[in-house]
Amino acid sequence: MKETFIKEMNGVELKDPILIEGLPGLGLVGKIAMRYLIRKLGATKFATLYSPHFPYFVLVSKKGSVRLLSGKFYYWKSKNGKNDLIFFTGDSQAQTIEGQYEISDRLLDFANKHNAKTVVTTGGYRVETKDKPKVIAAATNPGLLSRALQSGAVVSPSGSPIVGTAGLILGMSHFKKIEALCLLGETRGYLPDPKAAKSVLETLQNMLKLQVNLDELDEEVAKADKMVTRLQKIEEKRALQVEETRKEEDKKITYIS
Amino acid sequence: MKETFIKEMNGVELKDPILIEGLPGLGLVGKIAMRYLIRKLGATKFATLYSPHFPYFVLVSKKGSVRLLSGKFYYWKSKNGKNDLIFFTGDSQAQTIEGQYEISDRLLDFANKHNAKTVVTTGGYRVETKDKPKVIAAATNPGLLSRALQSGAVVSPSGSPIVGTAGLILGMSHFKKIEALCLLGETRGYLPDPKAAKSVLETLQNMLKLQVNLDELDEEVAKADKMVTRLQKIEEKRALQVEETRKEEDKKITYIS
Amino acid sequence: MKETFIKEMNGVELKDPILIEGLPGLGLVGKIAMRYLIRKLGATKFATLYSPHFPYFVLVSKKGSVRLLSGKFYYWKSKNGKNDLIFFTGDSQAQTIEGQYEISDRLLDFANKHNAKTVVTTGGYRVETKDKPKVIAAATNPGLLSRALQSGAVVSPSGSPIVGTAGLILGMSHFKKIEALCLLGETRGYLPDPKAAKSVLETLQNMLKLQVNLDELDEEVAKADKMVTRLQKIEEKRALQVEETRKEEDKKITYIS
Amino acid sequence: MKETFIKEMNGVELKDPILIEGLPGLGLVGKIAMRYLIRKLGATKFATLYSPHFPYFVLVSKKGSVRLLSGKFYYWKSKNGKNDLIFFTGDSQAQTIEGQYEISDRLLDFANKHNAKTVVTTGGYRVETKDKPKVIAAATNPGLLSRALQSGAVVSPSGSPIVGTAGLILGMSHFKKIEALCLLGETRGYLPDPKAAKSVLETLQNMLKLQVNLDELDEEVAKADKMVTRLQKIEEKRALQVEETRKEEDKKITYIS
């Protein structure tokens, strides 16, 4: 395995597909969004991307089996919509600079092979906020961008960087005559953030006229909120202890002197 | 030397061999196990793996000679068993991400060349315990896994990573139509751990119907235990001194003020 | 995208062009100088350099569009001078050692393709000074160097390193039968330094008999000076606060004891 | 420049040459030794090695000229000895693992091209000693080693690593049917160490029946000793000041409380 490569099931024919990407990143926003859509739509796995630029370990899965880190492609055939969908998500970003460019390249080649004219990338946008996460959009094409804005996104501030595959795909898409849109959910980024993923999915749904029930994401949001609350309590307790220890030590100093 | 390559003696013909790998890693478990088996079975060296992804130094061996870091293959012909064995061990893991994938790739190619259908990788599994080390198993094939479990191993917790060559070989083996099993001995991992290596060898022996006397490993275990005890005493002494120094300083502060 | 490559508009014919390079580096001196010349001369973009050795993010530009990091070539046709000019600037230096050599190689190939016999590289030279920045010169050819010295530059101290593309181009130019000159403006290097860029441009103008009004750079200099003053005040205030906090704490200690 | 390459003057014919290598490393021992021999023997430069694995800067040389980091080959024709000599030294070691292997590979190819059957590498061996530096030897061939021992070297302790080009050349030489010897002068390694270089040269002279006057090295040794004394005084002064500051602060504490 000298280079990134994609292993694909034969015979999958898709109608004007749109490829939607969500790899792990800030708040795992893109990955949470992809996994949710794949599960709720019952999308079918049909290709796997392997790369010597992924971290060099394997993961034990259920029942003691083992799997190489990878990215996976799923397809979903639209019943009456214009576009079939391809979802791409995976275990990891590339760990090297060249690997980042190589994987983005392969994803665009894969889109081309399946005649996808549009790619949507998803991820997180770091912001310290407690409001409902906004969705930040950028695109290679004004028409595509304005569709995202009409669907609830706001335009990305100029000068802002988009790091990793979600960004490079937009940067490299014109080499392959593909249009690309990036949707980033606002997130503090420390912990898995299903709330940000939900915002991204709402915009995606509006744009693509999908009808996926997002309620189950709320359960994940509730869990994540509980986790945050628990972590905050731990942190407050720790701060209190530090404070008390300090007072104790102040007393000691007084006593000694 | 632009790539990893294997230099091999001609004319070695093996009967349904199983390749067993043990490179340095946590507690040197895999390497200690391999070296012990190779020595006790009197296995014969027949191939060497070189790589520009090994660290860039050489080692002076006895009598002022020098050797490049390398991996070495040994074979052992079973007298009445079903499978001949190939052992692989070496000086180092690859130092780069790409090198890790490249070396695992070459090992699987070597297995294929010798018509080995099964590869067993060995190593350490980090755990803070003083009990007899358990052997943690994962495999690409349920039958292979259950043979390991019947031979005394326990199944790896799901989600657990297996880092380095011992893991990647399992992840990549299906590309080469090879089945692979990983056996990891529990170890604290700080020091060479012959006790963990012994646990791994017991499982291996049961599985492969080998009859190797493991008593000499107990001598290494005794030495390692002495070493641990000595290090603990040094540590206790150091802690005591720190404590006394602190008391001395407390007195000084009292005096000064 | 496995390697650095240049995408070029067809049909641009230039007369004995000189290629002038200024990538980001110390004080952004080279980049500021290039951008100013390109704007004031109304030079025309005609080629773009892409590289998998640039950082792996994209930048959102105005109106939510996105661009890959890149280097850009501009040409300017001299009305009555001997030499047309090619300017090269960009977003970033290469992030890997091999990338640094690769990009310098491509730039020299591009110069060769357009029959440029001379390349001038620009950048910053780290010095703690408040005087008008001097311009430090080094060259592959004594004639070229003495032209720079006559135009106001001083010769670089021997043993001094020139880091990055501005240096490697000089080091590698003789492989391509190209002469090269490096002009470095003295700068403290912490902040964008238009004053150092102005010094470089003055030397360049003298050498190339350009007549570009540099007054607008003075506005940038004024802005940069204000920024420096503001940062200094912030720093002084901070130092004062630290001092006061210390005094407060001294009092506290006195009180406690 | 994608790979390390060597540019060579045509028409240099050498009689059974021995290649002697000394790149910068611990105490600059190898480089100091090579430069001294080259100068005193009046050896002639005839080839240059360039590599994209050297650091990515250039050095300004005298008169504002610039040079790429490189390695340089010099030859010396023996008047009545058996062997002509090739010296190799340079500005830097390779900065990447693969580069280290690549450069050693090219050096051995160069030796082969000139029909050199033997390569001697030189460098430093880290030791905290003030005695006359010993010379530590290791070799790929017992005969070669014993010649070094008869010439004043001592055999390297077993298990000792030899880092960088000086070591890899020995490790890789058998791939090219070349015998190699490594001579390391004992050095503390912090500063350029002409005394260690002198020890290495004495052994080399004995082995190769050279008659080079080493007295001028003593001047460098005297300079280096002065430098060490000066640095020690600075260090002692600094330690004294720290001590006094501490006492002052002790008084302050007493006063405050």
Short mmCIF file of C-alpha atoms in Angstrom, two decimals, chain A residues 1-2 5 7 50-69 95-96 98 252 256-257, chain B residues 3 97-98 100-102 105 138-139 145 155-164 167-168 170-172 174-175 253-254 257:
data_model
loop_
_atom_site.label_atom_id
_atom_site.label_comp_id
_atom_site.label_asym_id
_atom_site.label_seq_id
_atom_site.Cartn_x
_atom_site.Cartn_y
_atom_site.Cartn_z
CA MET A 1 0.00 0.00 0.00
CA LYS A 2 2.07 2.89 -1.30
CA PHE A 5 -6.74 3.72 -2.98
CA LYS A 7 -11.89 -0.57 -3.29
CA TYR A 50 -7.53 2.98 2.43
CA SER A 51 -4.45 5.13 2.91
CA PRO A 52 -0.89 4.79 4.23
CA HIS A 53 -1.41 8.34 5.50
CA PHE A 54 -3.89 7.24 8.16
CA PRO A 55 -2.52 6.59 11.68
CA TYR A 56 -0.67 3.28 11.92
CA PHE A 57 -2.96 1.31 14.15
CA VAL A 58 -6.00 -0.89 13.69
CA LEU A 59 -9.17 -0.97 15.77
CA VAL A 60 -10.65 -4.04 17.37
CA SER A 61 -14.30 -4.20 16.47
CA LYS A 62 -17.03 -6.31 18.00
CA LYS A 63 -16.27 -9.99 18.61
CA GLY A 64 -12.51 -9.55 18.47
CA SER A 65 -12.35 -8.80 14.79
CA VAL A 66 -10.01 -6.08 13.51
CA ARG A 67 -10.24 -3.35 10.94
CA LEU A 68 -7.79 -1.01 9.27
CA LEU A 69 -8.62 2.68 9.56
CA GLN A 95 -1.75 12.46 9.19
CA THR A 96 0.65 14.05 6.68
CA GLU A 98 0.86 15.13 1.28
CA LYS A 252 0.22 26.96 57.43
CA ILE A 256 5.14 28.61 60.58
CA SER A 257 6.14 32.21 60.60
CA GLU B 3 12.26 0.99 -0.16
CA ILE B 97 3.73 6.33 9.05
CA GLU B 98 4.36 5.24 5.47
CA GLN B 100 4.75 1.17 9.04
CA TYR B 101 2.40 0.39 6.17
CA GLU B 102 5.26 -0.55 3.84
CA ASP B 105 2.93 -4.96 3.29
CA ALA B 138 -8.11 -10.39 18.05
CA ALA B 139 -8.33 -12.03 14.63
CA LEU B 145 -10.02 -16.40 17.15
CA VAL B 155 -11.05 -11.66 23.43
CA SER B 156 -9.87 -8.06 23.06
CA PRO B 157 -12.26 -5.35 24.23
CA SER B 158 -13.95 -3.71 21.26
CA GLY B 159 -12.67 -0.26 20.27
CA SER B 160 -9.18 -1.05 21.50
CA PRO B 161 -6.35 0.02 19.14
CA ILE B 162 -3.47 -2.28 18.15
CA VAL B 163 -0.54 -0.05 17.25
CA GLY B 164 2.27 -0.80 14.78
CA GLY B 167 -1.93 -4.40 14.22
CA LEU B 168 -1.45 -3.31 10.61
CA LEU B 170 -4.22 -7.86 10.69
CA GLY B 171 -5.73 -4.80 9.05
CA MET B 172 -4.06 -5.43 5.70
CA HIS B 174 -7.40 -9.54 3.71
CA PHE B 175 -5.85 -7.69 0.75
CA ILE B 253 11.73 28.79 56.82
CA THR B 254 10.70 28.76 60.47
CA SER B 257 11.19 34.11 59.74
#
